[in-house]
Amino acid sequence: MLSVQGLTKSFGNTRAVQDISFDVPAGMTGFVGGNGAGKTTTMRMIMGVLSPDAGQVLWNGSPTNREIRRGFGYMPEERGLYPRQKVLEQIVYFGKLFGRDGAAAKRDGIELLERFNLADRQDDMLDSLSLGNQQRVQIAVAVIGRPDFLVLDEPFSGLDPDAVDSMADLLREYNARGVPILFSSHQLELVERLCDNLTVLSRGRVVASGSRESLQRSGRIRHRLRMNT
Ligand code: ATP
């Protein structure tokens, strides 16, 4: 299990996140909040892309380090694939970076593309795909290393309803294999539909965190979001 403890980060005079603590148990955890709430900054600290000013991230009780984070799959907000590389080549390249054997990464890459109805695009350049399809490739890249944990920054943004469903099915499948998932979103309704747990952020602070049932029962999610928008 991942545990975020007291993360704090400022950029100059801007306090991006302040003493953030929450757990990511098994299943799907939604990370909700409006623009500038601090979701991306928190995820970057979880992934080691940014160093916190204070606080720590634990994985199964141990402070995370480079080795532990190698087991985390990540879909960054800025995406970060190579637009002029072929789709499957790119997935295999990242698979190898994560220590997979090339043939196995290729097999899994083709299977992922088939799921997304993109098998016939495997030799096309990434930038010839629609943005929604590029996002599917980005998910394939995040999971190709067989991660122990998945951190996804706005994985559903810009997807049509069918793509949302196939993305959600894929994520549930990883959950079922024992991979906990933390994903950020602006779309509270989607998060409430998909997630077992939620953490709500507003202006750099956690304003609600826990199981969906307990938060819905107490009416905390909507109330807190309303208060802060
Ligand atoms: P969004 O959904 O709009 O991406 P977010 O919840 O992911 O928002 P962050 O991107 O983490 O929020 O931003 C939190 C705050 O930190 C914002 O005020 C933002 O302007 C500021 N911030 C984030 N990154 C930087 C940076 N590299 N330099 C300066 N300020 C930053």
PDB file of C-alpha atoms and ligand atoms in Angstrom:
ATOM      1  CA  MET A   1       0.000   0.000   0.000  1.00  0.00           C
ATOM      2  CA  LEU A   2       1.122   3.543  -0.714  1.00  0.00           C
ATOM      3  CA  SER A   3       0.988   6.092   2.068  1.00  0.00           C
ATOM      4  CA  VAL A   4       1.536   9.805   1.544  1.00  0.00           C
ATOM      5  CA  GLN A   5       2.618  11.524   4.732  1.00  0.00           C
ATOM      6  CA  GLY A   6       2.771  15.264   5.206  1.00  0.00           C
ATOM      7  CA  LEU A   7       3.929  16.213   1.697  1.00  0.00           C
ATOM      8  CA  THR A   8       4.556  19.926   1.303  1.00  0.00           C
ATOM      9  CA  LYS A   9       5.876  21.783  -1.744  1.00  0.00           C
ATOM     10  CA  SER A  10       6.257  25.433  -2.682  1.00  0.00           C
ATOM     11  CA  PHE A  11       7.346  27.041  -5.928  1.00  0.00           C
ATOM     12  CA  GLY A  12       8.773  30.403  -4.933  1.00  0.00           C
ATOM     13  CA  ASN A  13       5.980  32.125  -3.029  1.00  0.00           C
ATOM     14  CA  THR A  14       3.324  29.687  -4.240  1.00  0.00           C
ATOM     15  CA  ARG A  15       2.470  26.981  -1.723  1.00  0.00           C
ATOM     16  CA  ALA A  16       1.387  24.236  -4.148  1.00  0.00           C
ATOM     17  CA  VAL A  17       0.633  21.583  -1.536  1.00  0.00           C
ATOM     18  CA  GLN A  18       0.562  21.834   2.225  1.00  0.00           C
ATOM     19  CA  ASP A  19       0.938  18.890   4.601  1.00  0.00           C
ATOM     20  CA  ILE A  20      -0.867  16.374   2.417  1.00  0.00           C
ATOM     21  CA  SER A  21      -1.523  12.917   3.895  1.00  0.00           C
ATOM     22  CA  PHE A  22      -3.599  10.065   2.511  1.00  0.00           C
ATOM     23  CA  ASP A  23      -3.414   6.330   1.827  1.00  0.00           C
ATOM     24  CA  VAL A  24      -3.923   4.490  -1.430  1.00  0.00           C
ATOM     25  CA  PRO A  25      -5.340   1.089  -0.483  1.00  0.00           C
ATOM     26  CA  ALA A  26      -6.083  -1.773  -2.887  1.00  0.00           C
ATOM     27  CA  GLY A  27      -8.521  -0.943  -5.663  1.00  0.00           C
ATOM     28  CA  MET A  28      -9.060   2.354  -7.406  1.00  0.00           C
ATOM     29  CA  THR A  29      -8.497   5.689  -5.685  1.00  0.00           C
ATOM     30  CA  GLY A  30      -9.677   8.914  -7.276  1.00  0.00           C
ATOM     31  CA  PHE A  31      -7.703  12.086  -6.662  1.00  0.00           C
ATOM     32  CA  VAL A  32     -10.135  14.937  -7.176  1.00  0.00           C
ATOM     33  CA  GLY A  33      -9.788  18.703  -7.165  1.00  0.00           C
ATOM     34  CA  GLY A  34     -10.172  21.788  -9.322  1.00  0.00           C
ATOM     35  CA  ASN A  35      -7.499  23.557 -11.362  1.00  0.00           C
ATOM     36  CA  GLY A  36      -4.385  24.257  -9.367  1.00  0.00           C
ATOM     37  CA  ALA A  37      -5.506  22.173  -6.374  1.00  0.00           C
ATOM     38  CA  GLY A  38      -2.122  20.418  -6.296  1.00  0.00           C
ATOM     39  CA  LYS A  39      -2.874  17.005  -7.829  1.00  0.00           C
ATOM     40  CA  THR A  40      -0.087  17.026 -10.393  1.00  0.00           C
ATOM     41  CA  THR A  41       2.465  18.315  -7.899  1.00  0.00           C
ATOM     42  CA  THR A  42       1.540  15.515  -5.473  1.00  0.00           C
ATOM     43  CA  MET A  43       1.761  12.844  -8.166  1.00  0.00           C
ATOM     44  CA  ARG A  44       5.141  14.151  -9.282  1.00  0.00           C
ATOM     45  CA  MET A  45       6.403  13.850  -5.720  1.00  0.00           C
ATOM     46  CA  ILE A  46       5.055  10.288  -5.488  1.00  0.00           C
ATOM     47  CA  MET A  47       6.979   9.470  -8.674  1.00  0.00           C
ATOM     48  CA  GLY A  48      10.171  11.215  -7.556  1.00  0.00           C
ATOM     49  CA  VAL A  49      10.003  13.753 -10.395  1.00  0.00           C
ATOM     50  CA  LEU A  50       9.857  16.514  -7.754  1.00  0.00           C
ATOM     51  CA  SER A  51      11.401  16.450  -4.280  1.00  0.00           C
ATOM     52  CA  PRO A  52       9.104  17.469  -1.428  1.00  0.00           C
ATOM     53  CA  ASP A  53      10.071  20.317   0.893  1.00  0.00           C
ATOM     54  CA  ALA A  54       8.740  18.157   3.710  1.00  0.00           C
ATOM     55  CA  GLY A  55       7.009  14.818   4.183  1.00  0.00           C
ATOM     56  CA  GLN A  56       7.532  11.380   2.732  1.00  0.00           C
ATOM     57  CA  VAL A  57       5.967   8.648   0.634  1.00  0.00           C
ATOM     58  CA  LEU A  58       5.908   5.081   1.968  1.00  0.00           C
ATOM     59  CA  TRP A  59       5.413   1.881  -0.006  1.00  0.00           C
ATOM     60  CA  ASN A  60       4.422  -1.059   2.192  1.00  0.00           C
ATOM     61  CA  GLY A  61       5.858   0.828   5.144  1.00  0.00           C
ATOM     62  CA  SER A  62       9.258   1.708   3.617  1.00  0.00           C
ATOM     63  CA  PRO A  63      10.246   5.152   2.324  1.00  0.00           C
ATOM     64  CA  THR A  64      10.182   5.046  -1.469  1.00  0.00           C
ATOM     65  CA  ASN A  65      13.431   5.241  -3.401  1.00  0.00           C
ATOM     66  CA  ARG A  66      14.448   4.901  -7.027  1.00  0.00           C
ATOM     67  CA  GLU A  67      14.343   1.111  -6.890  1.00  0.00           C
ATOM     68  CA  ILE A  68      10.828   0.969  -5.424  1.00  0.00           C
ATOM     69  CA  ARG A  69       9.593   3.624  -7.878  1.00  0.00           C
ATOM     70  CA  ARG A  70      10.839   1.512 -10.791  1.00  0.00           C
ATOM     71  CA  GLY A  71       7.835  -0.665  -9.996  1.00  0.00           C
ATOM     72  CA  PHE A  72       5.410   2.262 -10.367  1.00  0.00           C
ATOM     73  CA  GLY A  73       3.722   2.863 -13.727  1.00  0.00           C
ATOM     74  CA  TYR A  74       3.131   6.541 -14.488  1.00  0.00           C
ATOM     75  CA  MET A  75       1.043   8.520 -16.916  1.00  0.00           C
ATOM     76  CA  PRO A  76       2.298  12.091 -16.516  1.00  0.00           C
ATOM     77  CA  GLU A  77       0.184  15.155 -17.217  1.00  0.00           C
ATOM     78  CA  GLU A  78       2.622  16.305 -19.894  1.00  0.00           C
ATOM     79  CA  ARG A  79       2.342  12.798 -21.449  1.00  0.00           C
ATOM     80  CA  GLY A  80       5.910  12.555 -22.799  1.00  0.00           C
ATOM     81  CA  LEU A  81       5.874  10.081 -25.656  1.00  0.00           C
ATOM     82  CA  TYR A  82       7.806  10.502 -28.890  1.00  0.00           C
ATOM     83  CA  PRO A  83       5.491  11.906 -31.579  1.00  0.00           C
ATOM     84  CA  ARG A  84       7.677  10.728 -34.451  1.00  0.00           C
ATOM     85  CA  GLN A  85       8.120   7.148 -33.320  1.00  0.00           C
ATOM     86  CA  LYS A  86       5.987   4.194 -34.333  1.00  0.00           C
ATOM     87  CA  VAL A  87       3.291   3.197 -31.874  1.00  0.00           C
ATOM     88  CA  LEU A  88       4.351  -0.371 -31.067  1.00  0.00           C
ATOM     89  CA  GLU A  89       8.088   0.437 -31.218  1.00  0.00           C
ATOM     90  CA  GLN A  90       7.462   3.063 -28.556  1.00  0.00           C
ATOM     91  CA  ILE A  91       5.599   0.693 -26.237  1.00  0.00           C
ATOM     92  CA  VAL A  92       8.353  -1.923 -26.600  1.00  0.00           C
ATOM     93  CA  TYR A  93      11.039   0.712 -25.996  1.00  0.00           C
ATOM     94  CA  PHE A  94       9.449   1.665 -22.666  1.00  0.00           C
ATOM     95  CA  GLY A  95       8.908  -1.999 -21.796  1.00  0.00           C
ATOM     96  CA  LYS A  96      12.661  -2.604 -22.196  1.00  0.00           C
ATOM     97  CA  LEU A  97      13.427   0.490 -20.092  1.00  0.00           C
ATOM     98  CA  PHE A  98      11.407  -1.185 -17.347  1.00  0.00           C
ATOM     99  CA  GLY A  99      13.441  -4.369 -17.703  1.00  0.00           C
ATOM    100  CA  ARG A 100      11.077  -6.418 -19.868  1.00  0.00           C
ATOM    101  CA  ASP A 101      12.358  -8.792 -22.484  1.00  0.00           C
ATOM    102  CA  GLY A 102      11.767  -7.263 -25.952  1.00  0.00           C
ATOM    103  CA  ALA A 103       9.704 -10.186 -27.310  1.00  0.00           C
ATOM    104  CA  ALA A 104       7.476 -10.289 -24.225  1.00  0.00           C
ATOM    105  CA  ALA A 105       6.965  -6.510 -24.330  1.00  0.00           C
ATOM    106  CA  LYS A 106       6.048  -6.778 -28.012  1.00  0.00           C
ATOM    107  CA  ARG A 107       3.514  -9.543 -27.329  1.00  0.00           C
ATOM    108  CA  ASP A 108       1.904  -7.574 -24.494  1.00  0.00           C
ATOM    109  CA  GLY A 109       2.058  -4.358 -26.532  1.00  0.00           C
ATOM    110  CA  ILE A 110       0.146  -5.963 -29.405  1.00  0.00           C
ATOM    111  CA  GLU A 111      -2.432  -7.339 -26.955  1.00  0.00           C
ATOM    112  CA  LEU A 112      -2.939  -3.879 -25.442  1.00  0.00           C
ATOM    113  CA  LEU A 113      -3.313  -2.294 -28.887  1.00  0.00           C
ATOM    114  CA  GLU A 114      -5.884  -4.953 -29.815  1.00  0.00           C
ATOM    115  CA  ARG A 115      -7.922  -4.107 -26.730  1.00  0.00           C
ATOM    116  CA  PHE A 116      -8.012  -0.494 -27.819  1.00  0.00           C
ATOM    117  CA  ASN A 117      -8.834  -1.381 -31.453  1.00  0.00           C
ATOM    118  CA  LEU A 118      -5.475   0.036 -32.480  1.00  0.00           C
ATOM    119  CA  ALA A 119      -3.782  -3.126 -33.732  1.00  0.00           C
ATOM    120  CA  ASP A 120      -3.872  -1.847 -37.327  1.00  0.00           C
ATOM    121  CA  ARG A 121      -2.102   1.344 -36.258  1.00  0.00           C
ATOM    122  CA  GLN A 122       0.902  -0.318 -34.616  1.00  0.00           C
ATOM    123  CA  ASP A 123       3.356   0.804 -37.310  1.00  0.00           C
ATOM    124  CA  ASP A 124       1.980   4.332 -37.614  1.00  0.00           C
ATOM    125  CA  MET A 125       3.719   7.350 -36.124  1.00  0.00           C
ATOM    126  CA  LEU A 126       2.248   8.377 -32.795  1.00  0.00           C
ATOM    127  CA  ASP A 127       1.390  11.880 -33.995  1.00  0.00           C
ATOM    128  CA  SER A 128      -0.827  10.485 -36.757  1.00  0.00           C
ATOM    129  CA  LEU A 129      -3.228   9.187 -34.077  1.00  0.00           C
ATOM    130  CA  SER A 130      -6.077  11.207 -32.574  1.00  0.00           C
ATOM    131  CA  LEU A 131      -5.441  12.628 -29.118  1.00  0.00           C
ATOM    132  CA  GLY A 132      -7.741  10.014 -27.547  1.00  0.00           C
ATOM    133  CA  ASN A 133      -5.794   7.220 -29.230  1.00  0.00           C
ATOM    134  CA  GLN A 134      -2.472   8.763 -28.184  1.00  0.00           C
ATOM    135  CA  GLN A 135      -3.825   8.638 -24.648  1.00  0.00           C
ATOM    136  CA  ARG A 136      -4.519   4.926 -25.025  1.00  0.00           C
ATOM    137  CA  VAL A 137      -0.920   4.420 -26.145  1.00  0.00           C
ATOM    138  CA  GLN A 138       0.174   6.393 -23.103  1.00  0.00           C
ATOM    139  CA  ILE A 139      -1.730   3.963 -20.869  1.00  0.00           C
ATOM    140  CA  ALA A 140      -0.126   1.022 -22.669  1.00  0.00           C
ATOM    141  CA  VAL A 141       3.267   2.588 -21.886  1.00  0.00           C
ATOM    142  CA  ALA A 142       2.304   3.042 -18.222  1.00  0.00           C
ATOM    143  CA  VAL A 143       1.410  -0.645 -17.820  1.00  0.00           C
ATOM    144  CA  ILE A 144       3.955  -2.322 -20.107  1.00  0.00           C
ATOM    145  CA  GLY A 145       6.505  -2.641 -17.286  1.00  0.00           C
ATOM    146  CA  ARG A 146       4.026  -4.743 -15.256  1.00  0.00           C
ATOM    147  CA  PRO A 147       3.835  -2.203 -12.451  1.00  0.00           C
ATOM    148  CA  ASP A 148       3.045  -2.902  -8.800  1.00  0.00           C
ATOM    149  CA  PHE A 149       1.232   0.427  -8.593  1.00  0.00           C
ATOM    150  CA  LEU A 150      -0.205   2.870 -11.128  1.00  0.00           C
ATOM    151  CA  VAL A 151      -0.201   6.679 -10.927  1.00  0.00           C
ATOM    152  CA  LEU A 152      -2.284   8.265 -13.696  1.00  0.00           C
ATOM    153  CA  ASP A 153      -2.638  12.018 -14.148  1.00  0.00           C
ATOM    154  CA  GLU A 154      -6.018  12.745 -15.791  1.00  0.00           C
ATOM    155  CA  PRO A 155      -6.196   9.475 -17.762  1.00  0.00           C
ATOM    156  CA  PHE A 156      -9.821  10.084 -18.783  1.00  0.00           C
ATOM    157  CA  SER A 157      -9.510  13.660 -19.981  1.00  0.00           C
ATOM    158  CA  GLY A 158     -10.525  14.131 -23.595  1.00  0.00           C
ATOM    159  CA  LEU A 159     -11.850  10.576 -24.049  1.00  0.00           C
ATOM    160  CA  ASP A 160     -15.227   9.801 -25.601  1.00  0.00           C
ATOM    161  CA  PRO A 161     -17.640   7.610 -23.563  1.00  0.00           C
ATOM    162  CA  ASP A 162     -16.601   4.351 -25.291  1.00  0.00           C
ATOM    163  CA  ALA A 163     -12.939   5.097 -24.681  1.00  0.00           C
ATOM    164  CA  VAL A 164     -13.721   5.909 -21.044  1.00  0.00           C
ATOM    165  CA  ASP A 165     -15.368   2.488 -20.688  1.00  0.00           C
ATOM    166  CA  SER A 166     -12.506   0.552 -22.280  1.00  0.00           C
ATOM    167  CA  MET A 167      -9.969   2.490 -20.204  1.00  0.00           C
ATOM    168  CA  ALA A 168     -12.012   1.783 -17.053  1.00  0.00           C
ATOM    169  CA  ASP A 169     -12.204  -1.950 -17.926  1.00  0.00           C
ATOM    170  CA  LEU A 170      -8.440  -2.093 -18.354  1.00  0.00           C
ATOM    171  CA  LEU A 171      -7.835  -0.360 -15.040  1.00  0.00           C
ATOM    172  CA  ARG A 172     -10.258  -2.705 -13.247  1.00  0.00           C
ATOM    173  CA  GLU A 173      -8.372  -5.638 -14.708  1.00  0.00           C
ATOM    174  CA  TYR A 174      -5.107  -4.332 -13.241  1.00  0.00           C
ATOM    175  CA  ASN A 175      -6.890  -3.807  -9.924  1.00  0.00           C
ATOM    176  CA  ALA A 176      -8.044  -7.421 -10.071  1.00  0.00           C
ATOM    177  CA  ARG A 177      -4.414  -8.492 -10.540  1.00  0.00           C
ATOM    178  CA  GLY A 178      -3.594  -6.709  -7.295  1.00  0.00           C
ATOM    179  CA  VAL A 179      -2.309  -3.396  -8.691  1.00  0.00           C
ATOM    180  CA  PRO A 180      -3.660  -0.396  -6.742  1.00  0.00           C
ATOM    181  CA  ILE A 181      -4.354   2.676  -8.879  1.00  0.00           C
ATOM    182  CA  LEU A 182      -4.315   6.383  -8.048  1.00  0.00           C
ATOM    183  CA  PHE A 183      -5.742   8.619 -10.749  1.00  0.00           C
ATOM    184  CA  SER A 184      -6.564  12.298 -10.850  1.00  0.00           C
ATOM    185  CA  SER A 185      -9.644  13.818 -12.393  1.00  0.00           C
ATOM    186  CA  HIS A 186     -11.788  16.929 -12.496  1.00  0.00           C
ATOM    187  CA  GLN A 187     -14.853  14.793 -13.179  1.00  0.00           C
ATOM    188  CA  LEU A 188     -16.380  13.982  -9.824  1.00  0.00           C
ATOM    189  CA  GLU A 189     -19.197  11.893 -11.317  1.00  0.00           C
ATOM    190  CA  LEU A 190     -16.751   9.636 -13.144  1.00  0.00           C
ATOM    191  CA  VAL A 191     -14.635   9.256 -10.033  1.00  0.00           C
ATOM    192  CA  GLU A 192     -17.653   8.387  -7.915  1.00  0.00           C
ATOM    193  CA  ARG A 193     -18.673   5.756 -10.470  1.00  0.00           C
ATOM    194  CA  LEU A 194     -15.263   4.093 -10.713  1.00  0.00           C
ATOM    195  CA  CYS A 195     -13.504   4.468  -7.403  1.00  0.00           C
ATOM    196  CA  ASP A 196     -13.474   2.547  -4.169  1.00  0.00           C
ATOM    197  CA  ASN A 197     -11.699   5.395  -2.406  1.00  0.00           C
ATOM    198  CA  LEU A 198     -11.341   9.121  -2.903  1.00  0.00           C
ATOM    199  CA  THR A 199      -9.064  11.880  -1.790  1.00  0.00           C
ATOM    200  CA  VAL A 200     -10.327  15.406  -2.397  1.00  0.00           C
ATOM    201  CA  LEU A 201      -7.850  18.245  -2.655  1.00  0.00           C
ATOM    202  CA  SER A 202      -8.562  21.941  -2.518  1.00  0.00           C
ATOM    203  CA  ARG A 203      -5.992  24.712  -2.624  1.00  0.00           C
ATOM    204  CA  GLY A 204      -3.175  22.355  -1.790  1.00  0.00           C
ATOM    205  CA  ARG A 205      -4.834  20.648   1.155  1.00  0.00           C
ATOM    206  CA  VAL A 206      -6.705  17.386   1.638  1.00  0.00           C
ATOM    207  CA  VAL A 207     -10.312  18.246   2.482  1.00  0.00           C
ATOM    208  CA  ALA A 208     -11.764  14.713   2.437  1.00  0.00           C
ATOM    209  CA  SER A 209     -10.291  11.228   2.163  1.00  0.00           C
ATOM    210  CA  GLY A 210     -11.682   7.730   2.628  1.00  0.00           C
ATOM    211  CA  SER A 211     -13.943   5.107   1.110  1.00  0.00           C
ATOM    212  CA  ARG A 212     -16.522   6.268  -1.405  1.00  0.00           C
ATOM    213  CA  GLU A 213     -19.362   4.891   0.709  1.00  0.00           C
ATOM    214  CA  SER A 214     -18.298   6.672   3.849  1.00  0.00           C
ATOM    215  CA  LEU A 215     -17.732   9.975   2.034  1.00  0.00           C
ATOM    216  CA  GLN A 216     -21.006   9.743   0.108  1.00  0.00           C
ATOM    217  CA  ARG A 217     -22.911   8.833   3.258  1.00  0.00           C
ATOM    218  CA  SER A 218     -21.614  11.850   5.075  1.00  0.00           C
ATOM    219  CA  GLY A 219     -22.147  14.072   2.026  1.00  0.00           C
ATOM    220  CA  ARG A 220     -18.602  15.295   2.427  1.00  0.00           C
ATOM    221  CA  ILE A 221     -17.406  15.143  -1.149  1.00  0.00           C
ATOM    222  CA  ARG A 222     -19.936  17.440  -2.761  1.00  0.00           C
ATOM    223  CA  HIS A 223     -20.103  19.673   0.223  1.00  0.00           C
ATOM    224  CA  ARG A 224     -16.342  20.115   0.299  1.00  0.00           C
ATOM    225  CA  LEU A 225     -16.053  20.661  -3.427  1.00  0.00           C
ATOM    226  CA  ARG A 226     -18.890  23.197  -3.390  1.00  0.00           C
ATOM    227  CA  MET A 227     -17.266  25.074  -0.573  1.00  0.00           C
ATOM    228  CA  ASN A 228     -14.053  25.400  -2.505  1.00  0.00           C
ATOM    229  CA  THR A 229     -15.164  26.224  -5.995  1.00  0.00           C
TER     230      THR A 229
HETATM  231  P1  ATP B   1      -4.590  21.043 -12.851  1.00  0.00           P
HETATM  232  O1  ATP B   1      -5.736  20.123 -12.769  1.00  0.00           O
HETATM  233  O2  ATP B   1      -4.959  22.397 -13.371  1.00  0.00           O
HETATM  234  O3  ATP B   1      -3.385  20.463 -13.514  1.00  0.00           O
HETATM  235  P2  ATP B   1      -3.468  20.454 -10.264  1.00  0.00           P
HETATM  236  O4  ATP B   1      -4.445  20.089  -9.201  1.00  0.00           O
HETATM  237  O5  ATP B   1      -2.753  19.346 -10.925  1.00  0.00           O
HETATM  238  O6  ATP B   1      -4.183  21.369 -11.323  1.00  0.00           O
HETATM  239  P3  ATP B   1      -0.866  21.588  -9.782  1.00  0.00           P
HETATM  240  O7  ATP B   1      -0.500  21.543 -11.232  1.00  0.00           O
HETATM  241  O8  ATP B   1      -0.208  20.618  -8.887  1.00  0.00           O
HETATM  242  O9  ATP B   1      -2.442  21.473  -9.604  1.00  0.00           O
HETATM  243  O10 ATP B   1      -0.593  23.071  -9.271  1.00  0.00           O
HETATM  244  C1  ATP B   1      -0.714  23.477  -7.893  1.00  0.00           C
HETATM  245  C2  ATP B   1      -0.229  24.924  -7.753  1.00  0.00           C
HETATM  246  O11 ATP B   1       1.194  24.941  -7.916  1.00  0.00           O
HETATM  247  C3  ATP B   1      -0.773  25.872  -8.788  1.00  0.00           C
HETATM  248  O12 ATP B   1      -0.952  27.141  -8.148  1.00  0.00           O
HETATM  249  C4  ATP B   1       0.318  25.945  -9.829  1.00  0.00           C
HETATM  250  O13 ATP B   1       0.293  27.179 -10.504  1.00  0.00           O
HETATM  251  C5  ATP B   1       1.573  25.802  -8.972  1.00  0.00           C
HETATM  252  N1  ATP B   1       2.677  25.135  -9.705  1.00  0.00           N
HETATM  253  C6  ATP B   1       2.705  23.849 -10.101  1.00  0.00           C
HETATM  254  N2  ATP B   1       3.877  23.547 -10.710  1.00  0.00           N
HETATM  255  C7  ATP B   1       4.609  24.692 -10.695  1.00  0.00           C
HETATM  256  C8  ATP B   1       5.919  25.055 -11.147  1.00  0.00           C
HETATM  257  N3  ATP B   1       6.714  24.133 -11.741  1.00  0.00           N
HETATM  258  N4  ATP B   1       6.332  26.307 -10.955  1.00  0.00           N
HETATM  259  C9  ATP B   1       5.545  27.226 -10.331  1.00  0.00           C
HETATM  260  N5  ATP B   1       4.313  26.970  -9.877  1.00  0.00           N
HETATM  261  C10 ATP B   1       3.831  25.724 -10.047  1.00  0.00           C
END
